[in-house]
Short mmCIF file of C-alpha atoms and ligand atoms in Angstrom, two decimals:
data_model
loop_
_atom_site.label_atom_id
_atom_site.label_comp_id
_atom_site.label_asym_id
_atom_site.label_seq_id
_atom_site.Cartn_x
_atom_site.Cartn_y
_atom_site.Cartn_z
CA UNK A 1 -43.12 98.95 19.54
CA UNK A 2 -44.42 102.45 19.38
CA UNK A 3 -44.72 104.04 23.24
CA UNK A 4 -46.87 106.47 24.79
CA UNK A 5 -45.03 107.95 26.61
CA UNK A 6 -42.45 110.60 25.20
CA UNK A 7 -39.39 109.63 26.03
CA UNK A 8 -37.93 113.53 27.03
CA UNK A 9 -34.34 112.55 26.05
CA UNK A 10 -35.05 111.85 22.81
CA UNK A 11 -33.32 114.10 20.32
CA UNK A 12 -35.45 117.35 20.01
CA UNK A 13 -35.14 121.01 18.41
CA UNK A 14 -33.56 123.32 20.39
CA UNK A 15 -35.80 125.59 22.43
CA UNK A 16 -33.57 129.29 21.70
CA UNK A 17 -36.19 130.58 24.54
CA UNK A 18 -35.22 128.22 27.14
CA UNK A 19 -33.86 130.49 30.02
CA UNK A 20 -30.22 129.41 30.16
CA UNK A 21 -30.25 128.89 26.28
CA UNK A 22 -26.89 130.37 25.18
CA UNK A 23 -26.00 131.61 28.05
CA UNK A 24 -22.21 131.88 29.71
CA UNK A 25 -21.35 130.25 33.04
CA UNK A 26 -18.77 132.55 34.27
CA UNK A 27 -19.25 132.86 38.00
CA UNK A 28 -21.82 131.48 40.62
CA UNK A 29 -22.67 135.58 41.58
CA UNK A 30 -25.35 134.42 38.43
CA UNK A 31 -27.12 131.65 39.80
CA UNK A 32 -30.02 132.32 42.77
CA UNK A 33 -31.51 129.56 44.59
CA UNK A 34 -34.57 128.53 41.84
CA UNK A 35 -31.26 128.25 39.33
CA UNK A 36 -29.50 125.67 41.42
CA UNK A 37 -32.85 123.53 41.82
CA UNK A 38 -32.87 123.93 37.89
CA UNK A 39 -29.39 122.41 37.57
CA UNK A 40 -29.61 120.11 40.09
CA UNK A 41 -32.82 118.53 39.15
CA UNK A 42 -31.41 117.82 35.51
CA UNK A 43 -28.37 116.99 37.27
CA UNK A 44 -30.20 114.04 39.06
CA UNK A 45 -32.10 113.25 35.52
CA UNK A 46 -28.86 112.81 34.25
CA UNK A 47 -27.33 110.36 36.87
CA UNK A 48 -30.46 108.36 36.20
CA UNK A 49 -30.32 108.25 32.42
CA UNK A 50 -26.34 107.76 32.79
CA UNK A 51 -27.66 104.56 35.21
CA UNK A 52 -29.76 103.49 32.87
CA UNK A 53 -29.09 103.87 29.44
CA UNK A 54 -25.24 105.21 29.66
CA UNK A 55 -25.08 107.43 26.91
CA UNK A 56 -27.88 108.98 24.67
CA UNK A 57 -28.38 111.37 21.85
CA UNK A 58 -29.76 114.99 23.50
CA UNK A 59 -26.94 116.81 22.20
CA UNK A 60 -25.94 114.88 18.99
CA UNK A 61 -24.36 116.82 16.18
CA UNK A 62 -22.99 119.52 19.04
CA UNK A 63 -19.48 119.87 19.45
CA UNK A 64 -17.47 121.03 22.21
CA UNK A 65 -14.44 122.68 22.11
CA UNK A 66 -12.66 122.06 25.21
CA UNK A 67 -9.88 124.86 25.83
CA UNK A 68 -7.16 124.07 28.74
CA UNK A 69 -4.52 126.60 29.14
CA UNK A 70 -3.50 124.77 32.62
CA UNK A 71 -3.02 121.02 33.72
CA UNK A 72 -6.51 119.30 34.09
CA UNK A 73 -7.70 116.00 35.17
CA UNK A 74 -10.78 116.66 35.95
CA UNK A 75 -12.59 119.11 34.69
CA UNK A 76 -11.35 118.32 31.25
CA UNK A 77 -11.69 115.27 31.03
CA UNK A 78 -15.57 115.24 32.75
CA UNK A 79 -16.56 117.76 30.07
CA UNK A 80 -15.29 115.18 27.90
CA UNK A 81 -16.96 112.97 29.41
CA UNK A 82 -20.29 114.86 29.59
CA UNK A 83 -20.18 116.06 26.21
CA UNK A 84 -19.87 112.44 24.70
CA UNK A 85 -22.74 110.90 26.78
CA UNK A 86 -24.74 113.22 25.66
CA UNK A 87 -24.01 112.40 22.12
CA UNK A 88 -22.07 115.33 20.75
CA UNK A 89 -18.09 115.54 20.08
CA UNK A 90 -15.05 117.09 21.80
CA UNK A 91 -12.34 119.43 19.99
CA UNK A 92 -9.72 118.90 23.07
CA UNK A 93 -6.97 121.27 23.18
CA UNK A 94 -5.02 121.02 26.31
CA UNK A 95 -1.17 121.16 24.80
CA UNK A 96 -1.50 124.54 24.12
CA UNK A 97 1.72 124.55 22.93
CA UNK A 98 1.01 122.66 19.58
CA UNK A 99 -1.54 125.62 19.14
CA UNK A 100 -1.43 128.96 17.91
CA UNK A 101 -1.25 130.21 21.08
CA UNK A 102 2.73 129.75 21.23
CA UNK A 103 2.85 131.83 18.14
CA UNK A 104 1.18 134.50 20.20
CA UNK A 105 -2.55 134.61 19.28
CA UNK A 106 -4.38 136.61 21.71
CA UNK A 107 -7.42 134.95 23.39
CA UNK A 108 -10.04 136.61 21.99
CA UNK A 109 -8.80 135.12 18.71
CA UNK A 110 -8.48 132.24 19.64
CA UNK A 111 -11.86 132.41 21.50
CA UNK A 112 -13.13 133.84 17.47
CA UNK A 113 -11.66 130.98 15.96
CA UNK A 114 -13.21 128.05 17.83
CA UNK A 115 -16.73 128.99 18.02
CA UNK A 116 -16.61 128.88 13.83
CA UNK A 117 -16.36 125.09 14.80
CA UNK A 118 -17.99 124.47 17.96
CA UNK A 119 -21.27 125.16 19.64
CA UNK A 120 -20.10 125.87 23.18
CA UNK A 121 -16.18 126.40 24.27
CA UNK A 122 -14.80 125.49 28.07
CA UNK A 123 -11.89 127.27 29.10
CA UNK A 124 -9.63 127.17 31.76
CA UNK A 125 -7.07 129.89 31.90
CA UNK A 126 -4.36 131.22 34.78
CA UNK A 127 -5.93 134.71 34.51
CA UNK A 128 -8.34 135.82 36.56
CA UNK A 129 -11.03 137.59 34.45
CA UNK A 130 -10.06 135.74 31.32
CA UNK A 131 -13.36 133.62 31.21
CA UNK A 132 -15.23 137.31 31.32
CA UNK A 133 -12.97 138.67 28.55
CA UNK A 134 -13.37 135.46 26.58
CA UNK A 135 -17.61 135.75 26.82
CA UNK A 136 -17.09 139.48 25.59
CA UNK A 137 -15.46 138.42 22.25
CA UNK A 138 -17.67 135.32 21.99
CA UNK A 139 -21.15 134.82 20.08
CA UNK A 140 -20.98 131.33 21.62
CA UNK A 141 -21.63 130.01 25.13
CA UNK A 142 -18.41 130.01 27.37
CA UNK A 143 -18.24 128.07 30.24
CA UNK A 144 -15.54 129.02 32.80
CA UNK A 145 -13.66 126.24 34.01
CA UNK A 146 -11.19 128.09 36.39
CA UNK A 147 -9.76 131.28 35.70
CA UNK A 148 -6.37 131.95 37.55
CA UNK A 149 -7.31 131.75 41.43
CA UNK A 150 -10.65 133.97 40.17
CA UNK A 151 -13.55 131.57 40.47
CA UNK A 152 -13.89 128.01 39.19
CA UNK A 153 -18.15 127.83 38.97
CA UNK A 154 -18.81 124.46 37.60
CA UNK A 155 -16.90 122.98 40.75
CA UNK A 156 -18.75 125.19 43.15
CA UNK A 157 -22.04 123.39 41.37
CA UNK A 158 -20.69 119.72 41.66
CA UNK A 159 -19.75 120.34 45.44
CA UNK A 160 -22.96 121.98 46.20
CA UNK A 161 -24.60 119.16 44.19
CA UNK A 162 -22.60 116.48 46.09
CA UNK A 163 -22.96 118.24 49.92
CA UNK A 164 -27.38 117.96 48.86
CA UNK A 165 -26.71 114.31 47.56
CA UNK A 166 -24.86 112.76 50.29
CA UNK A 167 -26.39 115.22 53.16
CA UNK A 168 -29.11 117.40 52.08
CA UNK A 169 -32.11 114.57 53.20
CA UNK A 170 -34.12 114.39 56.41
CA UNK A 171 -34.41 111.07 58.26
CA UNK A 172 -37.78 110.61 56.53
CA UNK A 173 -35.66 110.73 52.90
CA UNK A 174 -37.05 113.46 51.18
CA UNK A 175 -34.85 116.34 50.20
CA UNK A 176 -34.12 118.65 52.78
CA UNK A 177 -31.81 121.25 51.37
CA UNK A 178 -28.88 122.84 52.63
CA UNK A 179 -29.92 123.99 55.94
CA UNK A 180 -28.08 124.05 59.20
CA UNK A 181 -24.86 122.63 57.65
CA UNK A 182 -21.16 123.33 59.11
CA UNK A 183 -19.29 123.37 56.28
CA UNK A 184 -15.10 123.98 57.31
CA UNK A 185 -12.86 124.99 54.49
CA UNK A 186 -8.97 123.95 55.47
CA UNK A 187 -5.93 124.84 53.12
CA UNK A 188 -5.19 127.33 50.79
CA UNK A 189 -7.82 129.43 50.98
CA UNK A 190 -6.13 132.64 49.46
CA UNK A 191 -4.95 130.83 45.93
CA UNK A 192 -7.90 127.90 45.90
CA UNK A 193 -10.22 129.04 43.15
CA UNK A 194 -12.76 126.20 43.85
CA UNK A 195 -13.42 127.49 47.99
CA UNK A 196 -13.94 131.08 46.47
CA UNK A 197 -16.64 130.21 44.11
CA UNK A 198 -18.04 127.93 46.70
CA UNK A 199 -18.18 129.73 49.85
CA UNK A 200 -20.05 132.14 47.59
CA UNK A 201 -22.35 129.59 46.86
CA UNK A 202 -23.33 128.54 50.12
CA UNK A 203 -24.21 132.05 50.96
CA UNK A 204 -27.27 131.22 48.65
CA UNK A 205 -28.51 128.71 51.90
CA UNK A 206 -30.13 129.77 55.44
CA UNK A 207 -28.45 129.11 58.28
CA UNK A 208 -25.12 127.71 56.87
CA UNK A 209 -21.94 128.15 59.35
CA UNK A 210 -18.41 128.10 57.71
CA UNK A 211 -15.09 127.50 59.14
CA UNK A 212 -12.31 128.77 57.28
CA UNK A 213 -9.08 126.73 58.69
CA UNK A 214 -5.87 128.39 57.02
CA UNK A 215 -2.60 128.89 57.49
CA UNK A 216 -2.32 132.89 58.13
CA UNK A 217 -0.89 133.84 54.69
CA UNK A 218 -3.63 132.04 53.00
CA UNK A 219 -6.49 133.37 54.48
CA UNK A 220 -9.77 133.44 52.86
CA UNK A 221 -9.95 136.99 50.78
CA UNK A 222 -11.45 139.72 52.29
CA UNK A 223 -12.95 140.94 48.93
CA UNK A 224 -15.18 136.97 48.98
CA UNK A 225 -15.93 137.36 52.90
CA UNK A 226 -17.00 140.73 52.34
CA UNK A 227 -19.75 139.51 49.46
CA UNK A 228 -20.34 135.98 51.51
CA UNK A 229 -21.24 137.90 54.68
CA UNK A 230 -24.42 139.97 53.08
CA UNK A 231 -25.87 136.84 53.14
CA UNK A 232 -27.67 134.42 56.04
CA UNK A 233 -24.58 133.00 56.91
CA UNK A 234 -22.07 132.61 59.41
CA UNK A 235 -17.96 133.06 58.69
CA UNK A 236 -14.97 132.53 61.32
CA UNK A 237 -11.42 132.21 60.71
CA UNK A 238 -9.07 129.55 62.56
CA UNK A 239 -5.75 128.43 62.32
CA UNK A 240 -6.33 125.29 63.79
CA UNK A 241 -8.66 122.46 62.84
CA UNK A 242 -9.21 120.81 66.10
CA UNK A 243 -11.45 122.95 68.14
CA UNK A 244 -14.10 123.31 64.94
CA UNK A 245 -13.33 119.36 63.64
CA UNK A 246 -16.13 117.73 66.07
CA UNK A 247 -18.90 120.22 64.83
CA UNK A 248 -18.11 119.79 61.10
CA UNK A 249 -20.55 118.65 58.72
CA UNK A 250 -18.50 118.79 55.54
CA UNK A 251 -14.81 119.21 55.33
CA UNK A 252 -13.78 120.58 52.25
CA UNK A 253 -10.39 120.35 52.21
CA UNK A 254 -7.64 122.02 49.40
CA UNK A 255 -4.51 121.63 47.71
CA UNK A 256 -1.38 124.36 48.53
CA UNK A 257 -1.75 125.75 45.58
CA UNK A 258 1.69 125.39 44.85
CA UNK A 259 1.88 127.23 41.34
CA UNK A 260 0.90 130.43 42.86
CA UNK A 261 3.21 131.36 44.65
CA UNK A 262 5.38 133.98 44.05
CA UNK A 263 8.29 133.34 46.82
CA UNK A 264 8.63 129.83 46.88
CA UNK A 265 10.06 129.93 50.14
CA UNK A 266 6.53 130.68 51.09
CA UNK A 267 5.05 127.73 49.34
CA UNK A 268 7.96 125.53 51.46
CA UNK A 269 6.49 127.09 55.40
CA UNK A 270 3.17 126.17 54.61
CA UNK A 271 2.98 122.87 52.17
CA UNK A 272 2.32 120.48 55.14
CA UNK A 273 0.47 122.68 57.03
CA UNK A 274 -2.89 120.09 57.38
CA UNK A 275 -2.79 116.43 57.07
CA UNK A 276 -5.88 114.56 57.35
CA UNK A 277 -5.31 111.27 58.96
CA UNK A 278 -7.83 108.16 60.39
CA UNK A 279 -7.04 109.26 64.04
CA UNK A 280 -7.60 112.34 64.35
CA UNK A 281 -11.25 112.03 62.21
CA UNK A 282 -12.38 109.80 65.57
CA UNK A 283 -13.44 113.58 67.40
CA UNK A 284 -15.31 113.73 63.66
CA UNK A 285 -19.45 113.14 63.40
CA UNK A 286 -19.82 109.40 61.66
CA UNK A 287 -22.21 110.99 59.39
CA UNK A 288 -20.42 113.92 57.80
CA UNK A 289 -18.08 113.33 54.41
CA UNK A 290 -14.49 114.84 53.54
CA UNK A 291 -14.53 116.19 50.14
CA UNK A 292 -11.79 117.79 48.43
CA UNK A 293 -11.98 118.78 44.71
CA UNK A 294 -8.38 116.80 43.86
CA UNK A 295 -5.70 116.82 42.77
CA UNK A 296 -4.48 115.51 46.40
CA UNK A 297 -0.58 115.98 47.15
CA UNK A 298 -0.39 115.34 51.20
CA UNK A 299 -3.23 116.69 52.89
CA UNK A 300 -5.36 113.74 52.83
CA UNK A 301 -4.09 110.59 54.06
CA UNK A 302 -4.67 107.71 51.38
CA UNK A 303 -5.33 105.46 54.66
CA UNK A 304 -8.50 107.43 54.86
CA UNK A 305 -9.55 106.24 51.90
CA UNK A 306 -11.70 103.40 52.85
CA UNK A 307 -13.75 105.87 55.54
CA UNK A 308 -17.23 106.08 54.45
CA UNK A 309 -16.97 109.50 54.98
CA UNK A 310 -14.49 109.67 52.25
CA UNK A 311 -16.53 111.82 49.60
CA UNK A 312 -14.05 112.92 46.91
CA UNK A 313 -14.10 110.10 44.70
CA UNK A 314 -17.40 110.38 45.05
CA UNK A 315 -17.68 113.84 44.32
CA UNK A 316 -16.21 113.37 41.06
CA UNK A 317 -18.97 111.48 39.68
CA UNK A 318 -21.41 113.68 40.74
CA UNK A 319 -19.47 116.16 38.88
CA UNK A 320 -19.96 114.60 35.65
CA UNK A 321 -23.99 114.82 35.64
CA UNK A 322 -23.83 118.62 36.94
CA UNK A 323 -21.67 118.99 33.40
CA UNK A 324 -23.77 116.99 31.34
CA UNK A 325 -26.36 119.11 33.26
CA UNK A 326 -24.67 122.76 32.14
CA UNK A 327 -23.89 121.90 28.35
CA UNK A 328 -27.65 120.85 27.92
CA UNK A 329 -28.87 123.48 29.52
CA UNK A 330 -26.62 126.19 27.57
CA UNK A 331 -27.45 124.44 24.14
CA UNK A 332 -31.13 125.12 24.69
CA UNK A 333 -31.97 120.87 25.24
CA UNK A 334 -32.89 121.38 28.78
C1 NCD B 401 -8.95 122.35 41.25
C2 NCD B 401 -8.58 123.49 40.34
O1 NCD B 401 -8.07 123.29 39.24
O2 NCD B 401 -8.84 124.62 40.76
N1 NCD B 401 -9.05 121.12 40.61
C3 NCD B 401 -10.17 120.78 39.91
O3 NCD B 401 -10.63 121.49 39.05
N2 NCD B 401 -10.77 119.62 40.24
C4 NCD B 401 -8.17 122.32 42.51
C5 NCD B 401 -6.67 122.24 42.46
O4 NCD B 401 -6.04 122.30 41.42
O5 NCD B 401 -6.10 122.12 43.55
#
């Protein structure tokens, strides 16, 4: 039966003057605030189609090549994810070492030789820079999915994404924002890509207060506080959780970055460092979450699972519609 109503998700041409048409996603220093309601208003779209329908046809005939030269649960596998409910196909290359690579190929070639088959390539890379020098040799859009302990932008979105979801309404429902949050980073703040590109994030917001809770050789860099301070926002440093725990609106906690390190005697002082544990989250509010971006080793408790206030599993779904979001955005269907 023929509708009335356009459905908006049916295929259509692209629109090559759409503002984030064939763009790169490199680092969240390119996004301003009207950007983020952008993403995260076809972010939301996409939750609801993905409640609905499951998976539809906006970016069919695309193809994704999906380039992982570190491990990757995640982020690989919700591009994956993203890419097919949209429609379009994956080229997944995450052994590396069956690939050119280990015959020494440099990255711009390889960069050069995937976007003859794909429409939009995802890399993640131990270099920091290598997403940049990746978008210099490509025609295509390339979307940086961590580079080294540089910046890992697509994560920053989903956790911004997930803070507004589960926290950014009044009491009256409607959407409030990301106003007077405390939001307390705890871990490895020095190697943790995903707290660099967020903190930077936040800075976007009015009135935000973060905590950074680190062990002193993994401080938060100077070179991100520096940038984070010109904006609105509020930074101090602690070593200790418990005095800023009870005033916390999101904890964002992090993985020891283990693979970072170059004296691994280092790594061995500071692995247990935090522990989040049911007891001590009874000096917590009742209505603020934990989110971390995973992988988890010890720092959160599994008996804190069950907490409502337990966000990261959570957090992962929301990080498949701000994916689905990006790749329709960057191939000019959004
Ligand atoms: C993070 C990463 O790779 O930076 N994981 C992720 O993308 N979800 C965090 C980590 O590895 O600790």
């Amino acid at each position: 039966m023929p509708t009335s109503s356009p459905n908006p998700y049916l295929p259509f041409g692209e629109n090559k003057h759409a503002d984030w048409y064939g763009k790169d996603i490199i680092s969240v220093k390119q996004f301003n605030r009207k950007d983020l309601e952008y993403i995260f208003g076809v972010a939301h779209e996409m939750r609801g189609m993905v409640e609905r329908v499951g998976t539809f046809d906006l970016l069919k005939g695309k193809i994704l090549a999906n380039l992982f030269y570190e491990p990757s649960t995640r982020t690989s596998s919700s591009f994956t994810a993203a890419m097919e409910r949209l429609g379009g196909s994956v080229i997944p290359i995450n052994e590396v070492k069956y690939s050119s690579v280990t015959k020494g190929e440099s990255l711009s070639d390889t960069i050069r030789t995937l976007e003859c088959y794909a429409d939009v390539i995802v890399l993640r890379h131990p270099e920091t820079g290598s997403a940049a020098i990746a978008a210099k040799a490509a025609k295509k859009p390339i979307i940086n999915a961590g580079d080294g302990i540089g910046e890992h932008p697509t994560q920053a979105l989903l956790d911004t994404f997930t803070i507004m979801e589960e926290l950014g309404r009044s009491s009256t429902g409607t959407r409030s924002g990301l106003e007077n949050l405390t939001v307390t980073m705890l871990g490895d703040l020095k190697y943790g890509r995903t707290v660099h590109s967020l903190a930077r994030l936040l800075s976007l917001f009015d009135n935000i207060k973060l905590n950074y809770v680190s062990p002193d050789i993994l401080k938060m860099p100077k070179e991100v506080m520096d940038e984070v301070g010109a904006g609105n926002i509020s930074q101090a440093e602690y070593s200790s959780l418990e005095k800023v725990l009870p005033e916390t609106d999101v904890l964002y906690v992090t993985r020891v970055q283990k693979e970072r390190f170059e004296d691994p005697a280092d790594y061995e002082k500071v692995k247990g460092a935090y522990v989040i544990e049911p007891g001590m989250m009874k000096t917590a509010k009742q209505n603020m979450i934990v989110m971390h971006p995973l992988p988890r080793v010890t720092e959160i408790s599994m008996d804190f699972d069950d907490d409502p206030r337990a966000a990261y599993f959570r957090q992962m779904e929301y990080g498949l519609y701000v994916r689905m979001a990006l790749l329709a955005m960057v191939l000019g269907k959004a």
